[in-house]
């Protein structure tokens, strides 16, 4: 209990017959930025609302800093929260928005003023105290909302999709800023998002949720590189999928036939999910990330083909320039469409060019269908 | 340049062609709008503006008795009104009754509006119907209903005397309270619906934000919900006040001769005493007082809560 700021034990929540949270266990460490990530309806917002106190779990216990919070209303939990829609009080100036929470905590006047000054410095909005929310831009409003949440020096900072209403450039800016602020202030932060880029770039740890359950908890690199379920693998990042048939399986190796004459050898480490034993004739899904596939000209030759490398001829079907990189779609053996993301291309390539694609067998991920 | 699909010159020429065409369109749209509005505008002109101007003109004609031949133009009618204590008392009575009706409608209406705003869409629909139901019944029938309840030794008196709260009839009918009850009941829907509309427009996350900051529900109500609903409150007050000021049927049935509000006085002057030019002047005084008080009231509020009314 010493390093854990929030402890959630066996929390479930139902709306009618609809189970939105199913036996959630979660420990949030002191000072970390933890992200709840998942598609809409996965229970991430419900979890946040349970922590905030906007709803009470049907089962299970919730502790914040060791104190049991079941049944405690939001206004007695001492939290800070930033909402998707900014939720600044429109009839109050920036200063009034910030001072509201401080007045409720009955602080001394100069303490209030110095805290407001510090909070506005933190979000770089010094000098805008007398402005009303409608006189601010979207980005400024969200900064005020962050300042309002932090000025009360809350036990926890809750961020409910705070960047969703901003345009792409601003979203990027604020992402970095929230991360910096969070480390500077050191407040334990729970961040809810459906945007995997946000989650990967900002979090200390990510909780991937799906259908009211936690799929995986881990650092961004763990989540991306070692997904523990097919859902996590598919939800985070892009992937190419091949269907295959197990032709041979032993303790370490599984040989998979993608089609007549194309067999890929995989190892046990490649398997994700709970069911890790395969037998001949099992149907499997084989995944490979687009950025892990390399592409080169045919004249560079097939080279030494070994079981560590999958190599195939392919025809370019589409080339999309994304600025910092290229997104290329090729067709392998006429019927498998494969997406590749890479930094460079040859000048001579165009739609219809025959190329070579290759990837390491160790980068393949495998699940049973 | 070839594969762009158009050359810069082409773009220029289409630009020039478009400009005058657009002007015609705007003009046509304007004409179409005017044409669509014409029937209503004509109706209002013929049956509202013209009579209003005529009544205004009449109010400046002074007639001795019933003899129209010695009529003269003057502000005598207005002077008569403001120098006779009977009429001034009647004006004061009208304002008093209307303000009371507003207060009662506000006190009863706000909680109803709040309940509606917090309800699910389905419950909200039923509540709206319930709130609007007084409007579905003729004002005369509704007032007779109150009549039966409030009449001396009627249902309410019997009940209150029966449980020992009072020992004599309350005299609710033919008095100011009776009129106020009638007016508040008639105009409550306007108050409730105005406030409710304002409450619906408040972003629900604002109350969440207030709560998480540490404000109790009561505190949240007074610092967030109430201030942000003020535009609806002001609209409701203005509606109920002006309708009460000009109300005739309810004061006539519930107050009778004991509550001679201005509409009743106007009716008397015109229909009983045939002093229709004087009646016209009182009509304009009533209109003026209502307009001025409503304007001053909303100005004060809008100035005080500038940000809410934007």
XYZ file of C-alpha atoms in Angstrom:
679
model
C 0.000 0.000 0.000
C 2.991 2.305 0.385
C 3.772 2.906 -3.270
C 0.281 2.423 -4.603
C -1.853 5.562 -4.781
C -4.937 3.897 -6.153
C -5.922 0.331 -5.444
C -8.823 -1.242 -7.243
C -9.907 -4.696 -6.112
C -12.492 -6.818 -7.896
C -14.524 -3.883 -9.149
C -17.574 -4.692 -11.280
C -20.275 -2.454 -12.662
C -23.492 -3.264 -14.470
C -25.958 -0.972 -16.216
C -29.091 -3.102 -16.313
C -28.021 -6.392 -17.858
C -25.033 -4.783 -19.539
C -21.791 -5.588 -17.716
C -19.461 -2.635 -18.241
C -16.747 -3.554 -15.756
C -15.867 -7.109 -14.920
C -13.778 -7.834 -11.863
C -11.145 -5.124 -12.372
C -7.927 -5.261 -10.342
C -5.553 -2.371 -10.726
C -2.758 -0.714 -8.755
C -1.650 2.754 -9.701
C 1.783 3.725 -8.439
C 2.620 7.009 -6.831
C 3.635 9.682 -9.347
C 3.052 7.654 -12.476
C 1.083 8.573 -15.552
C -1.174 5.640 -16.209
C -3.292 5.449 -19.315
C -6.555 3.578 -19.695
C -6.672 2.704 -23.374
C -9.317 0.932 -25.376
C -12.085 1.253 -27.930
C -15.311 3.024 -26.977
C -17.415 0.925 -24.635
C -14.399 -0.913 -23.215
C -14.977 0.432 -19.706
C -12.129 2.935 -19.503
C -14.420 5.906 -18.863
C -16.485 3.895 -16.394
C -13.283 3.050 -14.502
C -12.334 6.732 -14.418
C -15.826 7.702 -13.276
C -15.613 5.115 -10.501
C -12.304 6.599 -9.348
C -13.765 10.119 -9.587
C -16.853 9.060 -7.646
C -19.416 9.850 -10.338
C -20.601 6.286 -10.051
C -20.291 3.611 -7.417
C -19.140 0.098 -8.330
C -21.624 -2.721 -7.748
C -18.897 -4.961 -6.360
C -15.323 -4.553 -5.255
C -13.309 -1.973 -3.409
C -11.600 1.237 -4.348
C -8.853 2.863 -2.275
C -7.196 6.213 -2.883
C -4.057 6.760 -0.772
C -5.145 3.891 1.429
C -8.567 5.332 2.186
C -11.601 3.356 1.130
C -13.603 5.434 -1.309
C -16.739 3.375 -1.931
C -19.719 5.636 -1.288
C -17.625 8.789 -0.861
C -19.056 11.561 -3.106
C -16.728 13.217 -5.678
C -16.512 16.501 -3.783
C -14.978 14.769 -0.787
C -12.301 12.879 -2.736
C -9.917 15.795 -3.312
C -9.199 15.099 -6.984
C -8.467 17.190 -10.049
C -10.085 16.413 -13.359
C -9.828 17.655 -16.930
C -12.723 16.958 -19.281
C -12.941 16.520 -23.020
C -15.183 19.586 -23.375
C -12.910 21.827 -21.224
C -15.829 22.414 -18.831
C -14.669 25.820 -17.717
C -17.361 27.827 -15.965
C -18.370 30.212 -18.772
C -19.577 32.949 -16.429
C -16.312 33.115 -14.530
C -12.957 34.587 -15.517
C -9.843 32.418 -15.610
C -8.996 33.678 -12.132
C -12.488 32.919 -10.808
C -12.373 29.455 -12.327
C -9.111 28.762 -10.524
C -9.972 30.392 -7.213
C -13.248 28.450 -6.856
C -11.621 25.260 -5.603
C -9.199 27.168 -3.390
C -12.004 29.077 -1.681
C -13.729 25.765 -0.941
C -10.516 24.647 0.752
C -10.555 27.824 2.845
C -6.982 28.846 2.071
C -5.495 32.210 3.007
C -5.785 34.905 0.362
C -2.069 35.252 -0.418
C -1.677 31.474 -0.514
C -4.513 31.355 -3.077
C -2.954 34.083 -5.195
C 0.502 32.529 -5.175
C -0.936 29.124 -6.108
C -2.938 30.607 -8.986
C 0.161 32.451 -10.169
C 2.197 29.251 -10.071
C -0.490 27.209 -11.824
C -0.807 29.738 -14.637
C 2.975 29.880 -15.005
C 2.993 26.110 -15.244
C 0.565 26.123 -18.179
C 2.117 29.301 -19.653
C -0.979 31.453 -19.391
C 0.257 34.212 -17.098
C -1.569 37.462 -17.799
C -4.854 35.956 -18.904
C -6.419 35.946 -15.413
C -9.175 38.396 -16.315
C -10.226 36.695 -19.548
C -13.458 34.786 -19.862
C -13.345 31.274 -21.373
C -15.031 32.412 -24.600
C -12.164 34.865 -25.113
C -9.645 32.001 -25.201
C -8.682 29.550 -27.934
C -9.381 25.829 -27.571
C -5.804 25.094 -26.531
C -5.795 27.908 -23.993
C -9.094 26.724 -22.546
C -7.723 23.242 -22.041
C -4.610 24.708 -20.376
C -6.838 26.666 -18.003
C -8.738 23.453 -17.283
C -5.433 21.742 -16.446
C -4.413 24.652 -14.240
C -7.796 24.521 -12.499
C -7.320 20.821 -11.805
C -3.763 21.261 -10.517
C -4.192 24.436 -8.480
C -5.978 22.576 -5.684
C -2.981 20.212 -5.413
C -5.163 17.135 -5.762
C -4.408 13.597 -4.629
C -4.905 12.417 -8.193
C -5.178 14.060 -11.566
C -7.820 12.535 -13.850
C -7.726 13.314 -17.559
C -10.803 12.288 -19.554
C -9.801 12.431 -23.234
C -8.536 15.964 -22.743
C -7.047 16.293 -26.228
C -9.893 14.938 -28.350
C -11.434 18.320 -29.114
C -8.202 19.932 -30.293
C -6.721 20.000 -33.790
C -3.787 17.732 -34.647
C -0.986 20.250 -34.145
C -2.301 21.494 -30.822
C -2.896 17.945 -29.695
C 0.760 17.157 -30.271
C 1.894 20.238 -28.401
C -0.344 19.615 -25.415
C 0.633 15.951 -25.293
C 4.242 16.868 -24.622
C 3.176 19.605 -22.263
C 0.918 17.411 -20.141
C 3.745 14.886 -19.858
C 6.185 17.608 -18.786
C 3.704 19.113 -16.310
C 2.903 15.763 -14.823
C 6.569 14.995 -14.150
C 7.178 18.513 -12.843
C 4.285 18.415 -10.402
C 4.701 14.712 -9.693
C 0.987 14.123 -9.314
C -0.310 10.595 -9.893
C -2.263 10.834 -13.119
C -4.879 8.665 -14.785
C -5.376 9.399 -18.431
C -8.237 8.023 -20.496
C -7.916 7.884 -24.257
C -8.866 5.852 -27.293
C -5.866 7.220 -29.186
C -2.987 4.729 -29.111
C -0.401 7.315 -30.227
C -1.300 9.461 -27.230
C -1.131 6.465 -24.947
C 2.215 5.242 -26.287
C 3.899 8.635 -26.242
C 2.693 9.907 -22.871
C 2.317 7.020 -20.488
C 4.539 5.410 -17.914
C 2.216 2.442 -18.063
C -0.735 1.554 -20.233
C -3.794 -0.453 -19.260
C -5.413 -1.864 -22.387
C -9.102 -2.544 -21.796
C -11.652 -4.421 -23.836
C -15.262 -5.314 -23.080
C -15.038 -4.360 -19.421
C -11.873 -6.330 -18.770
C -8.192 -5.523 -18.554
C -6.332 -7.154 -21.461
C -2.825 -6.139 -20.506
C -0.946 -3.775 -18.225
C 2.555 -2.713 -19.191
C 4.942 -0.020 -20.329
C 4.374 1.365 -23.833
C 7.228 -0.760 -25.243
C 5.948 -3.915 -23.557
C 2.467 -3.302 -24.888
C 3.680 -2.635 -28.410
C 6.388 -5.252 -28.662
C 5.025 -8.019 -26.482
C 1.282 -7.926 -26.710
C -0.212 -10.714 -24.632
C -3.422 -11.075 -26.524
C -4.576 -10.893 -30.085
C -6.794 -7.963 -29.146
C -3.884 -5.913 -27.856
C -1.815 -6.749 -30.910
C -4.552 -5.691 -33.291
C -5.642 -2.629 -31.324
C -2.178 -1.150 -30.966
C -0.396 -0.321 -34.186
C -1.062 -1.657 -37.642
C -0.577 -5.225 -38.733
C -0.755 -7.482 -41.771
C -2.634 -10.709 -41.301
C -2.160 -14.012 -43.084
C -4.265 -17.067 -42.594
C -2.366 -20.313 -42.432
C -2.557 -24.001 -41.712
C -0.231 -25.778 -39.311
C 1.542 -28.509 -41.233
C 3.969 -29.582 -38.584
C 4.268 -28.759 -34.900
C 6.692 -29.845 -32.165
C 7.683 -28.431 -28.784
C 9.570 -25.437 -30.184
C 8.678 -25.030 -33.803
C 5.508 -24.650 -35.796
C 5.540 -24.785 -39.567
C 2.717 -22.916 -41.194
C 1.585 -23.173 -44.737
C 0.195 -19.894 -46.031
C -0.560 -21.386 -49.397
C 0.600 -24.215 -51.609
C 4.385 -24.068 -51.623
C 4.815 -21.233 -49.104
C 5.655 -22.539 -45.655
C 6.842 -20.291 -42.850
C 8.714 -21.685 -39.878
C 7.913 -20.077 -36.548
C 9.051 -20.505 -32.963
C 7.204 -20.807 -29.708
C 8.143 -17.204 -28.730
C 6.075 -15.976 -31.656
C 2.824 -17.157 -30.154
C 0.546 -14.663 -28.413
C -2.514 -15.463 -26.377
C -3.200 -18.161 -23.844
C -3.460 -21.190 -26.094
C 0.147 -21.870 -27.045
C 0.083 -25.473 -28.181
C -0.512 -26.209 -31.816
C -1.275 -29.348 -33.703
C -1.178 -30.182 -37.373
C -4.224 -28.900 -39.313
C -4.889 -26.083 -36.814
C -5.900 -22.869 -38.546
C -3.816 -19.924 -37.364
C -3.502 -16.169 -37.859
C -0.054 -14.904 -38.610
C 0.681 -11.210 -38.118
C 3.513 -8.966 -39.122
C 3.811 -5.217 -38.433
C 4.145 -3.062 -41.577
C 7.242 -1.265 -40.294
C 9.048 -4.577 -39.711
C 8.887 -5.525 -43.376
C 11.689 -4.319 -45.587
C 11.331 -3.796 -49.270
C 14.042 -3.781 -51.940
C 14.596 -4.015 -55.656
C 14.512 -7.405 -57.300
C 18.031 -6.954 -58.687
C 19.395 -6.892 -55.140
C 18.762 -10.581 -55.320
C 17.266 -13.160 -53.070
C 20.491 -13.533 -51.095
C 20.951 -16.270 -48.601
C 17.525 -17.542 -47.752
C 17.380 -19.211 -44.364
C 14.655 -20.058 -41.918
C 15.283 -16.783 -40.039
C 13.987 -14.733 -42.941
C 10.797 -14.733 -44.947
C 11.338 -13.424 -48.430
C 8.890 -13.089 -51.301
C 8.520 -11.398 -54.641
C 5.769 -8.780 -54.702
C 4.172 -6.218 -56.988
C 3.598 -2.628 -55.853
C -0.120 -1.809 -55.863
C -0.171 1.588 -54.202
C 2.320 4.143 -52.894
C 1.278 6.850 -50.423
C 3.704 9.573 -49.428
C 3.225 10.561 -45.782
C 6.016 13.122 -45.564
C 8.356 11.448 -43.123
C 7.760 8.017 -44.613
C 6.118 5.980 -47.322
C 3.180 3.680 -47.025
C 3.358 1.031 -49.722
C 0.864 -1.649 -50.482
C 2.137 -4.684 -52.363
C 0.594 -7.879 -53.495
C 2.439 -11.085 -52.687
C 1.762 -14.086 -54.911
C -1.107 -12.188 -56.476
C -3.517 -12.528 -53.579
C -1.959 -11.408 -50.293
C -2.106 -7.663 -49.831
C 0.660 -6.498 -47.566
C 1.155 -3.031 -46.128
C 4.657 -1.747 -45.592
C 5.749 1.425 -43.855
C 9.283 2.590 -44.523
C 11.404 5.682 -44.762
C 12.821 5.333 -48.270
C 11.983 4.066 -51.720
C 13.909 3.710 -54.961
C 13.228 6.395 -57.559
C 12.452 3.829 -60.196
C 9.599 2.265 -58.244
C 6.040 2.897 -59.259
C 2.763 1.035 -59.219
C 3.331 -2.283 -60.997
C 7.058 -2.555 -60.205
C 8.197 -5.969 -59.030
C 10.068 -5.826 -55.726
C 11.272 -8.080 -52.956
C 9.739 -7.990 -49.477
C 11.293 -9.661 -46.476
C 10.863 -9.892 -42.737
C 12.392 -11.791 -39.891
C 10.533 -14.855 -38.683
C 11.166 -13.673 -35.120
C 8.982 -10.633 -35.811
C 6.003 -12.784 -36.705
C 3.175 -13.085 -34.188
C 0.931 -16.103 -34.181
C -2.480 -16.883 -32.762
C -4.847 -19.799 -33.029
C -8.107 -19.125 -34.817
C 0.353 22.966 -65.337
C -1.458 20.847 -67.906
C -2.510 18.141 -65.538
C -3.970 20.470 -62.932
C -7.238 20.303 -64.810
C -7.653 24.019 -65.320
C -5.434 26.964 -66.158
C -5.241 30.091 -64.022
C -6.985 32.071 -66.799
C -9.955 29.784 -66.730
C -10.244 30.200 -63.015
C -10.248 33.982 -63.398
C -12.977 33.978 -65.994
C -15.288 31.741 -64.019
C -14.709 34.016 -61.078
C -15.931 36.997 -63.069
C -18.927 35.150 -64.359
C -19.950 34.057 -60.895
C -19.948 37.456 -59.274
C -23.029 39.074 -60.875
C -24.934 35.800 -60.819
C -24.537 35.675 -57.081
C -25.968 39.150 -56.609
C -29.106 38.169 -58.479
C -29.394 35.122 -56.276
C -29.214 37.164 -53.097
C -31.831 39.550 -54.411
C -34.092 36.682 -55.430
C -33.692 35.030 -52.069
C -34.620 38.290 -50.370
C -37.694 38.660 -52.562
C -38.727 35.090 -51.903
C -38.417 35.627 -48.161
C -40.480 38.810 -48.360
C -43.122 37.051 -50.391
C -43.368 34.272 -47.840
C -43.603 36.761 -44.993
C -46.107 39.027 -46.753
C -49.359 37.347 -45.571
C -48.282 37.481 -41.943
C -46.958 41.032 -42.212
C -50.203 42.181 -43.834
C -52.250 40.459 -41.156
C -50.255 42.053 -38.355
C -50.414 45.439 -40.051
C -54.180 45.323 -40.550
C -55.244 43.803 -37.260
C -52.570 44.882 -34.828
C -50.535 47.886 -35.931
C -53.407 49.913 -37.385
C -55.730 49.371 -34.355
C -52.840 50.180 -32.001
C -52.197 53.452 -33.823
C -55.904 54.230 -33.812
C -56.187 53.582 -30.078
C -53.113 55.771 -29.525
C -54.814 58.535 -31.540
C -58.046 58.124 -29.549
C -56.222 58.431 -26.249
C -55.490 62.091 -27.028
C -59.123 63.040 -27.613
C -60.892 64.517 -24.635
C -64.670 64.177 -24.596
C -67.072 65.808 -22.149
C -69.649 63.219 -21.172
C -71.054 61.375 -24.159
C -71.213 64.353 -26.461
C -68.636 63.783 -29.187
C -69.271 67.126 -30.869
C -67.126 69.117 -28.456
C -64.132 66.729 -28.614
C -60.699 68.329 -28.387
C -57.133 67.094 -28.718
C -55.172 67.147 -25.460
C -53.292 65.032 -22.934
C -56.220 65.491 -20.568
C -56.980 61.759 -20.381
C -53.468 61.038 -19.142
C -53.625 63.897 -16.623
C -56.934 62.594 -15.299
C -55.405 59.175 -14.731
C -52.346 60.416 -12.877
C -54.271 62.863 -10.678
C -57.028 60.514 -9.550
C -56.026 58.293 -6.564
C -58.550 55.640 -7.641
C -56.699 54.966 -10.891
C -53.261 55.185 -9.288
C -54.346 52.668 -6.661
C -55.572 50.416 -9.452
C -52.203 50.684 -11.233
C -50.409 49.825 -8.007
C -52.766 46.904 -7.429
C -52.040 45.604 -10.934
C -48.283 45.765 -10.388
C -48.578 44.180 -6.926
C -50.715 41.274 -8.122
C -48.387 40.671 -11.091
C -45.239 40.711 -8.956
C -46.798 38.256 -6.493
C -47.826 35.995 -9.362
C -44.259 36.119 -10.717
C -42.803 35.241 -7.308
C -45.161 32.296 -6.805
C -44.603 31.032 -10.359
C -40.832 31.320 -9.872
C -40.787 29.521 -6.524
C -43.020 26.727 -7.804
C -41.595 26.680 -11.321
C -37.852 26.489 -10.725
C -37.872 23.141 -8.900
C -40.140 21.687 -11.592
C -37.808 22.933 -14.338
C -34.816 21.521 -12.458
C -36.520 18.144 -12.125
C -37.270 18.175 -15.842
C -33.647 18.998 -16.675
C -32.375 16.125 -14.529
C -34.846 13.571 -15.889
C -34.439 11.137 -18.735
C -35.878 12.148 -22.099
C -38.967 9.991 -21.547
C -39.821 11.357 -18.104
C -39.069 14.838 -19.418
C -41.729 14.370 -22.109
C -44.390 13.402 -19.564
C -43.432 16.276 -17.262
C -43.622 18.758 -20.137
C -47.125 17.567 -20.942
C -48.100 17.822 -17.277
C -46.651 21.309 -16.946
C -48.344 22.496 -20.136
C -51.711 20.957 -19.192
C -53.194 24.191 -17.720
C -52.859 25.661 -21.213
C -55.130 22.960 -22.577
C -58.091 24.048 -20.426
C -60.120 27.201 -21.044
C -59.137 29.978 -18.665
C -62.777 30.382 -17.612
C -63.194 26.704 -16.745
C -59.892 26.650 -14.858
C -60.843 29.703 -12.842
C -64.200 28.232 -11.924
C -62.326 25.225 -10.633
C -60.318 27.480 -8.338
C -63.547 29.284 -7.510
C -65.021 26.096 -6.053
C -61.868 25.438 -4.035
C -61.414 28.956 -2.710
C -64.986 30.087 -2.159
C -65.714 31.010 1.504
C -66.486 27.773 3.360
C -65.341 25.911 0.243
C -63.044 22.902 0.077
C -59.874 24.650 1.293
C -61.546 26.554 4.109
C -63.361 23.428 5.304
C -60.134 21.458 5.248
C -58.071 24.081 7.108
C -60.789 24.640 9.663
C -61.315 20.891 9.997
C -57.680 20.218 10.937
C -57.706 23.283 13.182
C -55.245 25.582 11.426
C -57.794 28.401 11.240
C -61.172 28.884 12.866
C -62.744 31.257 10.339
C -62.923 31.284 6.513
C -59.729 32.674 4.924
C -61.414 34.929 2.373
C -59.225 33.658 -0.423
C -61.773 34.415 -3.109
C -62.530 38.016 -4.151
C -59.181 39.095 -2.754
C -55.585 39.560 -3.851
C -54.503 35.999 -2.865
C -57.220 34.480 -5.039
C -56.160 36.509 -8.064
C -52.490 35.698 -7.457
C -53.221 31.961 -7.193
C -55.216 32.095 -10.411
C -52.574 34.050 -12.302
C -49.664 31.945 -11.057
C -51.511 28.778 -12.047
C -52.311 30.140 -15.521
C -48.807 31.304 -16.336
C -46.709 28.708 -14.512
C -46.073 26.758 -17.769
C -44.357 29.763 -19.330
C -42.080 30.137 -16.321
C -41.229 26.422 -16.182
C -40.575 26.027 -19.897
C -38.375 29.156 -20.060
C -36.231 28.025 -17.136
C -36.097 24.421 -18.343
C -34.851 25.483 -21.775
C -32.046 27.391 -20.109
C -31.166 24.439 -17.876
C -31.096 22.007 -20.827
C -28.379 24.152 -22.407
C -25.983 23.811 -19.478
C -23.162 21.368 -20.264
C -23.627 18.532 -17.720
C -19.860 18.225 -17.337
C -19.830 21.681 -15.694
C -21.619 20.241 -12.673
C -19.208 17.316 -12.658
C -16.297 19.753 -12.816
C -17.705 21.717 -9.896
C -18.246 18.565 -7.891
C -14.745 17.216 -8.444
C -13.270 20.595 -7.481
C -14.873 20.058 -4.099
C -18.246 21.806 -4.235
C -21.212 20.137 -2.551
C -24.372 19.735 -4.666
C -25.899 22.787 -2.968
C -22.785 24.858 -3.636
C -22.702 23.669 -7.231
C -26.312 24.716 -7.656
C -25.718 28.246 -6.426
C -22.390 28.862 -8.178
C -22.902 27.032 -11.469
C -26.465 25.916 -12.232
C -28.420 28.901 -10.964
C -26.262 31.633 -12.550
C -26.208 29.831 -15.887
C -30.003 29.427 -15.848
C -30.604 33.154 -15.282
C -31.423 33.935 -18.928
C -34.346 31.494 -18.662
C -35.370 32.887 -15.285
C -35.410 36.428 -16.664
C -37.375 35.341 -19.744
C -39.887 33.534 -17.511
C -40.263 36.518 -15.189
C -40.784 38.890 -18.119
C -43.370 36.598 -19.707
C -45.360 35.947 -16.541
C -45.180 39.597 -15.477
C -46.415 41.028 -18.763
C -49.161 38.429 -19.088
C -50.301 39.061 -15.510
C -50.316 42.815 -16.057
C -52.682 42.495 -18.999
C -54.794 39.670 -17.618
C -58.537 40.324 -17.467
C -60.474 37.089 -17.020
C -58.707 35.775 -13.917
C -58.891 39.033 -11.890
C -62.520 39.484 -12.984
C -63.539 36.004 -11.790
C -61.282 35.608 -8.764
C -61.107 39.217 -7.539
C -64.274 40.831 -8.718
C -64.804 44.364 -7.491
C -62.279 43.888 -4.642
C -59.283 43.664 -6.956
C -59.863 46.319 -9.627
C -56.735 45.825 -11.740
C -56.227 48.073 -14.774
C -57.636 45.697 -17.428
C -60.871 45.601 -15.440
C -60.872 49.389 -15.140
C -60.310 49.717 -18.904
C -63.230 47.374 -19.547
C -65.436 49.389 -17.217
C -64.469 52.695 -18.784
C -65.119 51.500 -22.304
C -68.036 49.076 -21.979
C -69.940 50.459 -18.998
C -69.156 54.171 -18.969
C -68.510 54.512 -22.721
C -65.442 56.667 -22.044
C -63.510 54.889 -24.775
C -60.992 57.653 -25.309
C -60.116 57.583 -21.615
C -60.030 53.772 -21.766
C -57.596 54.069 -24.667
C -55.329 56.297 -22.607
C -55.328 53.774 -19.714
C -54.491 51.009 -22.196
C -51.426 52.927 -23.286
C -50.459 53.679 -19.692
C -50.674 49.950 -18.892
C -48.600 49.124 -21.967
C -46.043 51.809 -21.101
C -45.667 50.736 -17.477
C -45.284 47.082 -18.482
C -42.715 47.815 -21.185
C -40.673 50.167 -19.022
C -40.578 47.881 -15.989
C -39.724 44.837 -18.094
C -36.950 46.729 -19.886
C -35.439 48.123 -16.697
C -35.622 44.718 -15.036
C -33.908 42.821 -17.859
C -31.275 45.560 -18.288
C -30.344 45.370 -14.616
C -30.000 41.604 -14.779
C -28.104 41.588 -18.033
C -25.688 44.177 -16.735
C -25.170 42.381 -13.440
C -24.597 38.969 -15.061
C -23.020 40.134 -18.291
C -21.185 36.906 -19.035
C -24.211 34.670 -18.587
C -26.282 36.619 -21.095
C -23.754 36.467 -23.931
